[in-house]
Amino acid sequence: MESDYRPELKTKVENMDEYDTLIVGTPIWGGHLTPAMKSFLAGYDLSGKSIAPFCTHGGSGTAQSVSDIRSVCPNSTILGSLAVYGSRAENSRGDVEKWLEQTGILKNN
């Protein structure tokens, strides 16, 4: 984590230009994004795109993950984030729906 290691990913989104908003999820490791998520975000020009981050954690909340995203994607808009305690993830549907509504991704009709 300290060396900012970013592994090579085996797959790539071929049509990333077609997306205006990305919903990205990651567990929190040592208070930060996982190396694989940093690799994913750094692998594309996400300038002008909106990013809605969510994470699972063991007690740290989002910790430094949103700051990490801002550093990797300085020209993107970071929407509100969602942190779900890992052991409660299975029962977090209501929290996820509320978060998606708050970010404007899900329209409540």
PDB file of N, CA and C in Angstrom:
ATOM      1  N   MET A   1       0.829  -1.198   0.000  1.00  0.00           N
ATOM      2  CA  MET A   1       0.000   0.000   0.000  1.00  0.00           C
ATOM      3  C   MET A   1       0.869   1.255   0.000  1.00  0.00           C
ATOM      4  N   GLU A   2       1.941   1.244   0.780  1.00  0.00           N
ATOM      5  CA  GLU A   2       2.798   2.424   0.863  1.00  0.00           C
ATOM      6  C   GLU A   2       3.522   2.721  -0.440  1.00  0.00           C
ATOM      7  N   SER A   3       3.777   1.699  -1.243  1.00  0.00           N
ATOM      8  CA  SER A   3       4.500   1.900  -2.508  1.00  0.00           C
ATOM      9  C   SER A   3       3.574   2.304  -3.643  1.00  0.00           C
ATOM     10  N   ASP A   4       2.254   2.408  -3.377  1.00  0.00           N
ATOM     11  CA  ASP A   4       1.255   2.760  -4.389  1.00  0.00           C
ATOM     12  C   ASP A   4       1.239   1.741  -5.529  1.00  0.00           C
ATOM     13  N   TYR A   5       1.458   0.475  -5.189  1.00  0.00           N
ATOM     14  CA  TYR A   5       1.420  -0.608  -6.160  1.00  0.00           C
ATOM     15  C   TYR A   5       0.078  -0.640  -6.867  1.00  0.00           C
ATOM     16  N   ARG A   6       0.116  -0.779  -8.190  1.00  0.00           N
ATOM     17  CA  ARG A   6      -1.096  -0.882  -9.000  1.00  0.00           C
ATOM     18  C   ARG A   6      -0.937  -2.063  -9.947  1.00  0.00           C
ATOM     19  N   PRO A   7      -1.602  -3.164  -9.644  1.00  0.00           N
ATOM     20  CA  PRO A   7      -1.439  -4.358 -10.477  1.00  0.00           C
ATOM     21  C   PRO A   7      -2.033  -4.170 -11.865  1.00  0.00           C
ATOM     22  N   GLU A   8      -1.508  -4.925 -12.805  1.00  0.00           N
ATOM     23  CA  GLU A   8      -2.070  -4.924 -14.150  1.00  0.00           C
ATOM     24  C   GLU A   8      -3.371  -5.708 -14.110  1.00  0.00           C
ATOM     25  N   LEU A   9      -4.418  -5.152 -14.680  1.00  0.00           N
ATOM     26  CA  LEU A   9      -5.717  -5.817 -14.687  1.00  0.00           C
ATOM     27  C   LEU A   9      -5.862  -6.664 -15.946  1.00  0.00           C
ATOM     28  N   LYS A  10      -6.576  -7.753 -15.844  1.00  0.00           N
ATOM     29  CA  LYS A  10      -6.718  -8.677 -16.972  1.00  0.00           C
ATOM     30  C   LYS A  10      -7.801  -8.270 -17.955  1.00  0.00           C
ATOM     31  N   THR A  11      -8.749  -7.472 -17.502  1.00  0.00           N
ATOM     32  CA  THR A  11      -9.837  -7.063 -18.397  1.00  0.00           C
ATOM     33  C   THR A  11      -9.906  -5.546 -18.463  1.00  0.00           C
ATOM     34  N   LYS A  12     -10.590  -5.057 -19.490  1.00  0.00           N
ATOM     35  CA  LYS A  12     -10.723  -3.617 -19.706  1.00  0.00           C
ATOM     36  C   LYS A  12     -12.129  -3.334 -20.212  1.00  0.00           C
ATOM     37  N   VAL A  13     -12.682  -2.198 -19.805  1.00  0.00           N
ATOM     38  CA  VAL A  13     -13.971  -1.755 -20.325  1.00  0.00           C
ATOM     39  C   VAL A  13     -13.685  -1.101 -21.677  1.00  0.00           C
ATOM     40  N   GLU A  14     -14.153  -1.727 -22.730  1.00  0.00           N
ATOM     41  CA  GLU A  14     -13.844  -1.247 -24.085  1.00  0.00           C
ATOM     42  C   GLU A  14     -14.622   0.007 -24.470  1.00  0.00           C
ATOM     43  N   ASN A  15     -15.778   0.215 -23.883  1.00  0.00           N
ATOM     44  CA  ASN A  15     -16.640   1.337 -24.272  1.00  0.00           C
ATOM     45  C   ASN A  15     -16.804   2.365 -23.152  1.00  0.00           C
ATOM     46  N   MET A  16     -15.748   2.644 -22.424  1.00  0.00           N
ATOM     47  CA  MET A  16     -15.823   3.566 -21.284  1.00  0.00           C
ATOM     48  C   MET A  16     -16.342   4.944 -21.697  1.00  0.00           C
ATOM     49  N   ASP A  17     -16.080   5.360 -22.917  1.00  0.00           N
ATOM     50  CA  ASP A  17     -16.542   6.672 -23.381  1.00  0.00           C
ATOM     51  C   ASP A  17     -18.059   6.791 -23.387  1.00  0.00           C
ATOM     52  N   GLU A  18     -18.762   5.677 -23.389  1.00  0.00           N
ATOM     53  CA  GLU A  18     -20.222   5.701 -23.427  1.00  0.00           C
ATOM     54  C   GLU A  18     -20.847   6.008 -22.067  1.00  0.00           C
ATOM     55  N   TYR A  19     -20.041   6.021 -21.009  1.00  0.00           N
ATOM     56  CA  TYR A  19     -20.557   6.220 -19.662  1.00  0.00           C
ATOM     57  C   TYR A  19     -20.242   7.617 -19.145  1.00  0.00           C
ATOM     58  N   ASP A  20     -21.260   8.251 -18.558  1.00  0.00           N
ATOM     59  CA  ASP A  20     -21.077   9.560 -17.935  1.00  0.00           C
ATOM     60  C   ASP A  20     -20.872   9.424 -16.430  1.00  0.00           C
ATOM     61  N   THR A  21     -21.468   8.380 -15.848  1.00  0.00           N
ATOM     62  CA  THR A  21     -21.406   8.155 -14.407  1.00  0.00           C
ATOM     63  C   THR A  21     -20.930   6.732 -14.138  1.00  0.00           C
ATOM     64  N   LEU A  22     -19.991   6.615 -13.219  1.00  0.00           N
ATOM     65  CA  LEU A  22     -19.475   5.305 -12.806  1.00  0.00           C
ATOM     66  C   LEU A  22     -19.837   5.071 -11.347  1.00  0.00           C
ATOM     67  N   ILE A  23     -20.323   3.894 -11.049  1.00  0.00           N
ATOM     68  CA  ILE A  23     -20.537   3.460  -9.676  1.00  0.00           C
ATOM     69  C   ILE A  23     -19.412   2.480  -9.390  1.00  0.00           C
ATOM     70  N   VAL A  24     -18.517   2.855  -8.493  1.00  0.00           N
ATOM     71  CA  VAL A  24     -17.362   2.006  -8.212  1.00  0.00           C
ATOM     72  C   VAL A  24     -17.362   1.573  -6.757  1.00  0.00           C
ATOM     73  N   GLY A  25     -17.111   0.292  -6.557  1.00  0.00           N
ATOM     74  CA  GLY A  25     -17.105  -0.251  -5.215  1.00  0.00           C
ATOM     75  C   GLY A  25     -15.808  -0.963  -4.896  1.00  0.00           C
ATOM     76  N   THR A  26     -15.433  -0.888  -3.640  1.00  0.00           N
ATOM     77  CA  THR A  26     -14.188  -1.494  -3.197  1.00  0.00           C
ATOM     78  C   THR A  26     -14.244  -1.753  -1.701  1.00  0.00           C
ATOM     79  N   PRO A  27     -13.551  -2.771  -1.247  1.00  0.00           N
ATOM     80  CA  PRO A  27     -13.339  -2.849   0.199  1.00  0.00           C
ATOM     81  C   PRO A  27     -12.272  -1.819   0.576  1.00  0.00           C
ATOM     82  N   ILE A  28     -12.234  -1.449   1.819  1.00  0.00           N
ATOM     83  CA  ILE A  28     -11.200  -0.541   2.303  1.00  0.00           C
ATOM     84  C   ILE A  28     -10.074  -1.383   2.883  1.00  0.00           C
ATOM     85  N   TRP A  29      -8.874  -1.123   2.437  1.00  0.00           N
ATOM     86  CA  TRP A  29      -7.692  -1.826   2.943  1.00  0.00           C
ATOM     87  C   TRP A  29      -6.790  -0.807   3.597  1.00  0.00           C
ATOM     88  N   GLY A  30      -6.537  -0.946   4.851  1.00  0.00           N
ATOM     89  CA  GLY A  30      -5.639  -0.031   5.543  1.00  0.00           C
ATOM     90  C   GLY A  30      -6.055   1.423   5.396  1.00  0.00           C
ATOM     91  N   GLY A  31      -7.352   1.661   5.283  1.00  0.00           N
ATOM     92  CA  GLY A  31      -7.866   3.019   5.166  1.00  0.00           C
ATOM     93  C   GLY A  31      -7.875   3.575   3.754  1.00  0.00           C
ATOM     94  N   HIS A  32      -7.517   2.765   2.759  1.00  0.00           N
ATOM     95  CA  HIS A  32      -7.382   3.258   1.380  1.00  0.00           C
ATOM     96  C   HIS A  32      -8.093   2.360   0.381  1.00  0.00           C
ATOM     97  N   LEU A  33      -8.166   2.855  -0.869  1.00  0.00           N
ATOM     98  CA  LEU A  33      -8.641   2.034  -1.978  1.00  0.00           C
ATOM     99  C   LEU A  33      -7.726   0.837  -2.145  1.00  0.00           C
ATOM    100  N   THR A  34      -8.257  -0.228  -2.669  1.00  0.00           N
ATOM    101  CA  THR A  34      -7.420  -1.376  -2.990  1.00  0.00           C
ATOM    102  C   THR A  34      -6.536  -1.028  -4.189  1.00  0.00           C
ATOM    103  N   PRO A  35      -5.368  -1.648  -4.293  1.00  0.00           N
ATOM    104  CA  PRO A  35      -4.512  -1.415  -5.460  1.00  0.00           C
ATOM    105  C   PRO A  35      -5.226  -1.694  -6.785  1.00  0.00           C
ATOM    106  N   ALA A  36      -6.055  -2.723  -6.833  1.00  0.00           N
ATOM    107  CA  ALA A  36      -6.768  -3.035  -8.076  1.00  0.00           C
ATOM    108  C   ALA A  36      -7.715  -1.898  -8.473  1.00  0.00           C
ATOM    109  N   MET A  37      -8.389  -1.278  -7.506  1.00  0.00           N
ATOM    110  CA  MET A  37      -9.289  -0.173  -7.829  1.00  0.00           C
ATOM    111  C   MET A  37      -8.497   1.039  -8.326  1.00  0.00           C
ATOM    112  N   LYS A  38      -7.339   1.293  -7.730  1.00  0.00           N
ATOM    113  CA  LYS A  38      -6.497   2.382  -8.227  1.00  0.00           C
ATOM    114  C   LYS A  38      -6.071   2.100  -9.666  1.00  0.00           C
ATOM    115  N   SER A  39      -5.722   0.856  -9.960  1.00  0.00           N
ATOM    116  CA  SER A  39      -5.349   0.485 -11.331  1.00  0.00           C
ATOM    117  C   SER A  39      -6.511   0.716 -12.285  1.00  0.00           C
ATOM    118  N   PHE A  40      -7.704   0.298 -11.868  1.00  0.00           N
ATOM    119  CA  PHE A  40      -8.877   0.475 -12.715  1.00  0.00           C
ATOM    120  C   PHE A  40      -9.119   1.947 -13.029  1.00  0.00           C
ATOM    121  N   LEU A  41      -9.154   2.776 -12.002  1.00  0.00           N
ATOM    122  CA  LEU A  41      -9.439   4.203 -12.199  1.00  0.00           C
ATOM    123  C   LEU A  41      -8.353   4.894 -13.004  1.00  0.00           C
ATOM    124  N   ALA A  42      -7.105   4.548 -12.766  1.00  0.00           N
ATOM    125  CA  ALA A  42      -5.995   5.180 -13.481  1.00  0.00           C
ATOM    126  C   ALA A  42      -5.883   4.701 -14.925  1.00  0.00           C
ATOM    127  N   GLY A  43      -6.565   3.602 -15.240  1.00  0.00           N
ATOM    128  CA  GLY A  43      -6.465   3.029 -16.575  1.00  0.00           C
ATOM    129  C   GLY A  43      -7.313   3.716 -17.626  1.00  0.00           C
ATOM    130  N   TYR A  44      -8.064   4.719 -17.246  1.00  0.00           N
ATOM    131  CA  TYR A  44      -8.967   5.416 -18.160  1.00  0.00           C
ATOM    132  C   TYR A  44      -8.848   6.916 -17.959  1.00  0.00           C
ATOM    133  N   ASP A  45      -9.181   7.665 -19.009  1.00  0.00           N
ATOM    134  CA  ASP A  45      -9.319   9.109 -18.849  1.00  0.00           C
ATOM    135  C   ASP A  45     -10.755   9.344 -18.396  1.00  0.00           C
ATOM    136  N   LEU A  46     -10.928   9.615 -17.132  1.00  0.00           N
ATOM    137  CA  LEU A  46     -12.262   9.806 -16.562  1.00  0.00           C
ATOM    138  C   LEU A  46     -12.612  11.283 -16.392  1.00  0.00           C
ATOM    139  N   SER A  47     -11.897  12.144 -17.086  1.00  0.00           N
ATOM    140  CA  SER A  47     -12.165  13.581 -17.027  1.00  0.00           C
ATOM    141  C   SER A  47     -13.604  13.859 -17.434  1.00  0.00           C
ATOM    142  N   GLY A  48     -14.278  14.665 -16.627  1.00  0.00           N
ATOM    143  CA  GLY A  48     -15.647  15.053 -16.919  1.00  0.00           C
ATOM    144  C   GLY A  48     -16.697  14.036 -16.503  1.00  0.00           C
ATOM    145  N   LYS A  49     -16.282  12.886 -16.050  1.00  0.00           N
ATOM    146  CA  LYS A  49     -17.236  11.868 -15.619  1.00  0.00           C
ATOM    147  C   LYS A  49     -17.547  12.034 -14.132  1.00  0.00           C
ATOM    148  N   SER A  50     -18.697  11.531 -13.725  1.00  0.00           N
ATOM    149  CA  SER A  50     -19.068  11.519 -12.313  1.00  0.00           C
ATOM    150  C   SER A  50     -18.784  10.128 -11.762  1.00  0.00           C
ATOM    151  N   ILE A  51     -18.280  10.098 -10.541  1.00  0.00           N
ATOM    152  CA  ILE A  51     -17.960   8.835  -9.886  1.00  0.00           C
ATOM    153  C   ILE A  51     -18.711   8.774  -8.560  1.00  0.00           C
ATOM    154  N   ALA A  52     -19.484   7.698  -8.397  1.00  0.00           N
ATOM    155  CA  ALA A  52     -20.210   7.452  -7.152  1.00  0.00           C
ATOM    156  C   ALA A  52     -19.528   6.277  -6.460  1.00  0.00           C
ATOM    157  N   PRO A  53     -18.715   6.547  -5.433  1.00  0.00           N
ATOM    158  CA  PRO A  53     -17.995   5.461  -4.774  1.00  0.00           C
ATOM    159  C   PRO A  53     -18.753   4.863  -3.588  1.00  0.00           C
ATOM    160  N   PHE A  54     -18.631   3.540  -3.467  1.00  0.00           N
ATOM    161  CA  PHE A  54     -19.121   2.877  -2.264  1.00  0.00           C
ATOM    162  C   PHE A  54     -18.063   1.902  -1.790  1.00  0.00           C
ATOM    163  N   CYS A  55     -18.107   1.607  -0.510  1.00  0.00           N
ATOM    164  CA  CYS A  55     -17.100   0.701   0.034  1.00  0.00           C
ATOM    165  C   CYS A  55     -17.693  -0.133   1.149  1.00  0.00           C
ATOM    166  N   THR A  56     -17.016  -1.234   1.407  1.00  0.00           N
ATOM    167  CA  THR A  56     -17.263  -1.997   2.626  1.00  0.00           C
ATOM    168  C   THR A  56     -16.054  -1.789   3.517  1.00  0.00           C
ATOM    169  N   HIS A  57     -16.293  -1.853   4.817  1.00  0.00           N
ATOM    170  CA  HIS A  57     -15.212  -1.580   5.762  1.00  0.00           C
ATOM    171  C   HIS A  57     -15.440  -2.356   7.044  1.00  0.00           C
ATOM    172  N   GLY A  58     -14.431  -2.370   7.864  1.00  0.00           N
ATOM    173  CA  GLY A  58     -14.513  -3.058   9.146  1.00  0.00           C
ATOM    174  C   GLY A  58     -14.572  -2.114  10.321  1.00  0.00           C
ATOM    175  N   GLY A  59     -14.832  -0.837  10.060  1.00  0.00           N
ATOM    176  CA  GLY A  59     -14.941   0.137  11.135  1.00  0.00           C
ATOM    177  C   GLY A  59     -14.389   1.498  10.788  1.00  0.00           C
ATOM    178  N   SER A  60     -13.778   1.633   9.618  1.00  0.00           N
ATOM    179  CA  SER A  60     -13.134   2.897   9.249  1.00  0.00           C
ATOM    180  C   SER A  60     -13.999   3.818   8.409  1.00  0.00           C
ATOM    181  N   GLY A  61     -15.184   3.389   8.017  1.00  0.00           N
ATOM    182  CA  GLY A  61     -15.980   4.184   7.097  1.00  0.00           C
ATOM    183  C   GLY A  61     -15.250   4.290   5.763  1.00  0.00           C
ATOM    184  N   THR A  62     -15.403   5.396   5.087  1.00  0.00           N
ATOM    185  CA  THR A  62     -14.725   5.557   3.787  1.00  0.00           C
ATOM    186  C   THR A  62     -13.238   5.825   3.958  1.00  0.00           C
ATOM    187  N   ALA A  63     -12.815   6.188   5.181  1.00  0.00           N
ATOM    188  CA  ALA A  63     -11.397   6.479   5.476  1.00  0.00           C
ATOM    189  C   ALA A  63     -10.829   7.417   4.412  1.00  0.00           C
ATOM    190  N   GLN A  64      -9.734   7.041   3.772  1.00  0.00           N
ATOM    191  CA  GLN A  64      -9.083   7.900   2.765  1.00  0.00           C
ATOM    192  C   GLN A  64      -9.506   7.560   1.343  1.00  0.00           C
ATOM    193  N   SER A  65     -10.489   6.674   1.169  1.00  0.00           N
ATOM    194  CA  SER A  65     -10.831   6.200  -0.169  1.00  0.00           C
ATOM    195  C   SER A  65     -11.302   7.308  -1.107  1.00  0.00           C
ATOM    196  N   VAL A  66     -12.111   8.229  -0.619  1.00  0.00           N
ATOM    197  CA  VAL A  66     -12.591   9.316  -1.486  1.00  0.00           C
ATOM    198  C   VAL A  66     -11.426  10.224  -1.875  1.00  0.00           C
ATOM    199  N   SER A  67     -10.541  10.502  -0.947  1.00  0.00           N
ATOM    200  CA  SER A  67      -9.339  11.282  -1.272  1.00  0.00           C
ATOM    201  C   SER A  67      -8.476  10.548  -2.284  1.00  0.00           C
ATOM    202  N   ASP A  68      -8.376   9.230  -2.139  1.00  0.00           N
ATOM    203  CA  ASP A  68      -7.618   8.442  -3.111  1.00  0.00           C
ATOM    204  C   ASP A  68      -8.219   8.567  -4.501  1.00  0.00           C
ATOM    205  N   ILE A  69      -9.543   8.501  -4.589  1.00  0.00           N
ATOM    206  CA  ILE A  69     -10.203   8.635  -5.892  1.00  0.00           C
ATOM    207  C   ILE A  69      -9.926  10.020  -6.473  1.00  0.00           C
ATOM    208  N   ARG A  70     -10.033  11.052  -5.646  1.00  0.00           N
ATOM    209  CA  ARG A  70      -9.754  12.413  -6.131  1.00  0.00           C
ATOM    210  C   ARG A  70      -8.326  12.537  -6.661  1.00  0.00           C
ATOM    211  N   SER A  71      -7.380  11.871  -6.017  1.00  0.00           N
ATOM    212  CA  SER A  71      -5.989  11.985  -6.463  1.00  0.00           C
ATOM    213  C   SER A  71      -5.768  11.240  -7.776  1.00  0.00           C
ATOM    214  N   VAL A  72      -6.475  10.142  -7.987  1.00  0.00           N
ATOM    215  CA  VAL A  72      -6.322   9.377  -9.227  1.00  0.00           C
ATOM    216  C   VAL A  72      -7.156   9.988 -10.347  1.00  0.00           C
ATOM    217  N   CYS A  73      -8.268  10.615 -10.000  1.00  0.00           N
ATOM    218  CA  CYS A  73      -9.212  11.173 -10.988  1.00  0.00           C
ATOM    219  C   CYS A  73      -9.471  12.648 -10.695  1.00  0.00           C
ATOM    220  N   PRO A  74      -8.458  13.497 -10.831  1.00  0.00           N
ATOM    221  CA  PRO A  74      -8.624  14.898 -10.421  1.00  0.00           C
ATOM    222  C   PRO A  74      -9.621  15.689 -11.259  1.00  0.00           C
ATOM    223  N   ASN A  75      -9.954  15.218 -12.448  1.00  0.00           N
ATOM    224  CA  ASN A  75     -10.864  15.956 -13.322  1.00  0.00           C
ATOM    225  C   ASN A  75     -12.240  15.321 -13.398  1.00  0.00           C
ATOM    226  N   SER A  76     -12.558  14.507 -12.396  1.00  0.00           N
ATOM    227  CA  SER A  76     -13.874  13.881 -12.304  1.00  0.00           C
ATOM    228  C   SER A  76     -14.648  14.514 -11.151  1.00  0.00           C
ATOM    229  N   THR A  77     -15.956  14.398 -11.210  1.00  0.00           N
ATOM    230  CA  THR A  77     -16.813  14.859 -10.124  1.00  0.00           C
ATOM    231  C   THR A  77     -17.096  13.662  -9.230  1.00  0.00           C
ATOM    232  N   ILE A  78     -16.796  13.792  -7.950  1.00  0.00           N
ATOM    233  CA  ILE A  78     -17.051  12.715  -7.003  1.00  0.00           C
ATOM    234  C   ILE A  78     -18.402  12.980  -6.345  1.00  0.00           C
ATOM    235  N   LEU A  79     -19.331  12.073  -6.574  1.00  0.00           N
ATOM    236  CA  LEU A  79     -20.655  12.186  -5.970  1.00  0.00           C
ATOM    237  C   LEU A  79     -20.589  11.675  -4.533  1.00  0.00           C
ATOM    238  N   GLY A  80     -21.665  11.773  -3.815  1.00  0.00           N
ATOM    239  CA  GLY A  80     -21.687  11.295  -2.436  1.00  0.00           C
ATOM    240  C   GLY A  80     -21.274   9.838  -2.345  1.00  0.00           C
ATOM    241  N   SER A  81     -20.609   9.498  -1.273  1.00  0.00           N
ATOM    242  CA  SER A  81     -20.109   8.134  -1.106  1.00  0.00           C
ATOM    243  C   SER A  81     -20.973   7.362  -0.114  1.00  0.00           C
ATOM    244  N   LEU A  82     -20.847   6.056  -0.163  1.00  0.00           N
ATOM    245  CA  LEU A  82     -21.553   5.179   0.760  1.00  0.00           C
ATOM    246  C   LEU A  82     -20.555   4.226   1.382  1.00  0.00           C
ATOM    247  N   ALA A  83     -20.587   4.125   2.697  1.00  0.00           N
ATOM    248  CA  ALA A  83     -19.750   3.173   3.430  1.00  0.00           C
ATOM    249  C   ALA A  83     -20.670   2.184   4.135  1.00  0.00           C
ATOM    250  N   VAL A  84     -20.442   0.919   3.911  1.00  0.00           N
ATOM    251  CA  VAL A  84     -21.246  -0.137   4.511  1.00  0.00           C
ATOM    252  C   VAL A  84     -20.332  -1.014   5.351  1.00  0.00           C
ATOM    253  N   TYR A  85     -20.687  -1.191   6.589  1.00  0.00           N
ATOM    254  CA  TYR A  85     -19.920  -2.087   7.452  1.00  0.00           C
ATOM    255  C   TYR A  85     -20.011  -3.488   6.858  1.00  0.00           C
ATOM    256  N   GLY A  86     -18.871  -4.125   6.659  1.00  0.00           N
ATOM    257  CA  GLY A  86     -18.805  -5.398   5.949  1.00  0.00           C
ATOM    258  C   GLY A  86     -19.786  -6.443   6.434  1.00  0.00           C
ATOM    259  N   SER A  87     -19.918  -6.607   7.735  1.00  0.00           N
ATOM    260  CA  SER A  87     -20.819  -7.634   8.262  1.00  0.00           C
ATOM    261  C   SER A  87     -22.289  -7.270   8.084  1.00  0.00           C
ATOM    262  N   ARG A  88     -22.585  -6.047   7.705  1.00  0.00           N
ATOM    263  CA  ARG A  88     -23.972  -5.603   7.495  1.00  0.00           C
ATOM    264  C   ARG A  88     -24.316  -5.474   6.008  1.00  0.00           C
ATOM    265  N   ALA A  89     -23.380  -5.796   5.140  1.00  0.00           N
ATOM    266  CA  ALA A  89     -23.580  -5.614   3.701  1.00  0.00           C
ATOM    267  C   ALA A  89     -24.798  -6.364   3.183  1.00  0.00           C
ATOM    268  N   GLU A  90     -25.011  -7.551   3.672  1.00  0.00           N
ATOM    269  CA  GLU A  90     -26.131  -8.373   3.213  1.00  0.00           C
ATOM    270  C   GLU A  90     -27.479  -7.713   3.465  1.00  0.00           C
ATOM    271  N   ASN A  91     -27.549  -6.853   4.459  1.00  0.00           N
ATOM    272  CA  ASN A  91     -28.807  -6.204   4.824  1.00  0.00           C
ATOM    273  C   ASN A  91     -28.798  -4.707   4.544  1.00  0.00           C
ATOM    274  N   SER A  92     -28.060  -4.278   3.540  1.00  0.00           N
ATOM    275  CA  SER A  92     -27.887  -2.835   3.301  1.00  0.00           C
ATOM    276  C   SER A  92     -28.680  -2.305   2.114  1.00  0.00           C
ATOM    277  N   ARG A  93     -29.608  -3.065   1.598  1.00  0.00           N
ATOM    278  CA  ARG A  93     -30.351  -2.634   0.415  1.00  0.00           C
ATOM    279  C   ARG A  93     -30.981  -1.244   0.591  1.00  0.00           C
ATOM    280  N   GLY A  94     -31.616  -1.009   1.720  1.00  0.00           N
ATOM    281  CA  GLY A  94     -32.249   0.290   1.968  1.00  0.00           C
ATOM    282  C   GLY A  94     -31.236   1.419   1.943  1.00  0.00           C
ATOM    283  N   ASP A  95     -30.073   1.206   2.552  1.00  0.00           N
ATOM    284  CA  ASP A  95     -29.015   2.218   2.541  1.00  0.00           C
ATOM    285  C   ASP A  95     -28.517   2.483   1.119  1.00  0.00           C
ATOM    286  N   VAL A  96     -28.392   1.422   0.333  1.00  0.00           N
ATOM    287  CA  VAL A  96     -27.926   1.569  -1.056  1.00  0.00           C
ATOM    288  C   VAL A  96     -28.952   2.350  -1.870  1.00  0.00           C
ATOM    289  N   GLU A  97     -30.223   2.015  -1.730  1.00  0.00           N
ATOM    290  CA  GLU A  97     -31.258   2.733  -2.474  1.00  0.00           C
ATOM    291  C   GLU A  97     -31.288   4.212  -2.091  1.00  0.00           C
ATOM    292  N   LYS A  98     -31.195   4.504  -0.802  1.00  0.00           N
ATOM    293  CA  LYS A  98     -31.182   5.898  -0.335  1.00  0.00           C
ATOM    294  C   LYS A  98     -29.983   6.641  -0.916  1.00  0.00           C
ATOM    295  N   TRP A  99     -28.807   6.012  -0.899  1.00  0.00           N
ATOM    296  CA  TRP A  99     -27.593   6.614  -1.460  1.00  0.00           C
ATOM    297  C   TRP A  99     -27.755   6.883  -2.956  1.00  0.00           C
ATOM    298  N   LEU A 100     -28.298   5.923  -3.695  1.00  0.00           N
ATOM    299  CA  LEU A 100     -28.496   6.110  -5.136  1.00  0.00           C
ATOM    300  C   LEU A 100     -29.467   7.246  -5.423  1.00  0.00           C
ATOM    301  N   GLU A 101     -30.476   7.408  -4.579  1.00  0.00           N
ATOM    302  CA  GLU A 101     -31.405   8.530  -4.721  1.00  0.00           C
ATOM    303  C   GLU A 101     -30.702   9.851  -4.409  1.00  0.00           C
ATOM    304  N   GLN A 102     -29.907   9.880  -3.333  1.00  0.00           N
ATOM    305  CA  GLN A 102     -29.208  11.104  -2.940  1.00  0.00           C
ATOM    306  C   GLN A 102     -28.210  11.560  -4.009  1.00  0.00           C
ATOM    307  N   THR A 103     -27.595  10.616  -4.700  1.00  0.00           N
ATOM    308  CA  THR A 103     -26.630  10.976  -5.746  1.00  0.00           C
ATOM    309  C   THR A 103     -27.320  11.357  -7.049  1.00  0.00           C
ATOM    310  N   GLY A 104     -28.622  11.093  -7.144  1.00  0.00           N
ATOM    311  CA  GLY A 104     -29.349  11.391  -8.374  1.00  0.00           C
ATOM    312  C   GLY A 104     -29.288  10.263  -9.398  1.00  0.00           C
ATOM    313  N   ILE A 105     -28.672   9.158  -9.045  1.00  0.00           N
ATOM    314  CA  ILE A 105     -28.572   8.034  -9.963  1.00  0.00           C
ATOM    315  C   ILE A 105     -29.908   7.320 -10.073  1.00  0.00           C
ATOM    316  N   LEU A 106     -30.579   7.144  -8.940  1.00  0.00           N
ATOM    317  CA  LEU A 106     -31.876   6.490  -8.907  1.00  0.00           C
ATOM    318  C   LEU A 106     -32.931   7.553  -8.665  1.00  0.00           C
ATOM    319  N   LYS A 107     -33.871   7.617  -9.560  1.00  0.00           N
ATOM    320  CA  LYS A 107     -34.966   8.584  -9.424  1.00  0.00           C
ATOM    321  C   LYS A 107     -36.131   7.891  -8.729  1.00  0.00           C
ATOM    322  N   ASN A 108     -36.588   8.447  -7.615  1.00  0.00           N
ATOM    323  CA  ASN A 108     -37.710   7.896  -6.876  1.00  0.00           C
ATOM    324  C   ASN A 108     -38.989   8.468  -7.451  1.00  0.00           C
ATOM    325  N   ASN A 109     -39.755   7.619  -8.115  1.00  0.00           N
ATOM    326  CA  ASN A 109     -40.991   8.073  -8.778  1.00  0.00           C
ATOM    327  C   ASN A 109     -42.171   7.865  -7.876  1.00  0.00           C
TER     328      ASN A 109
END
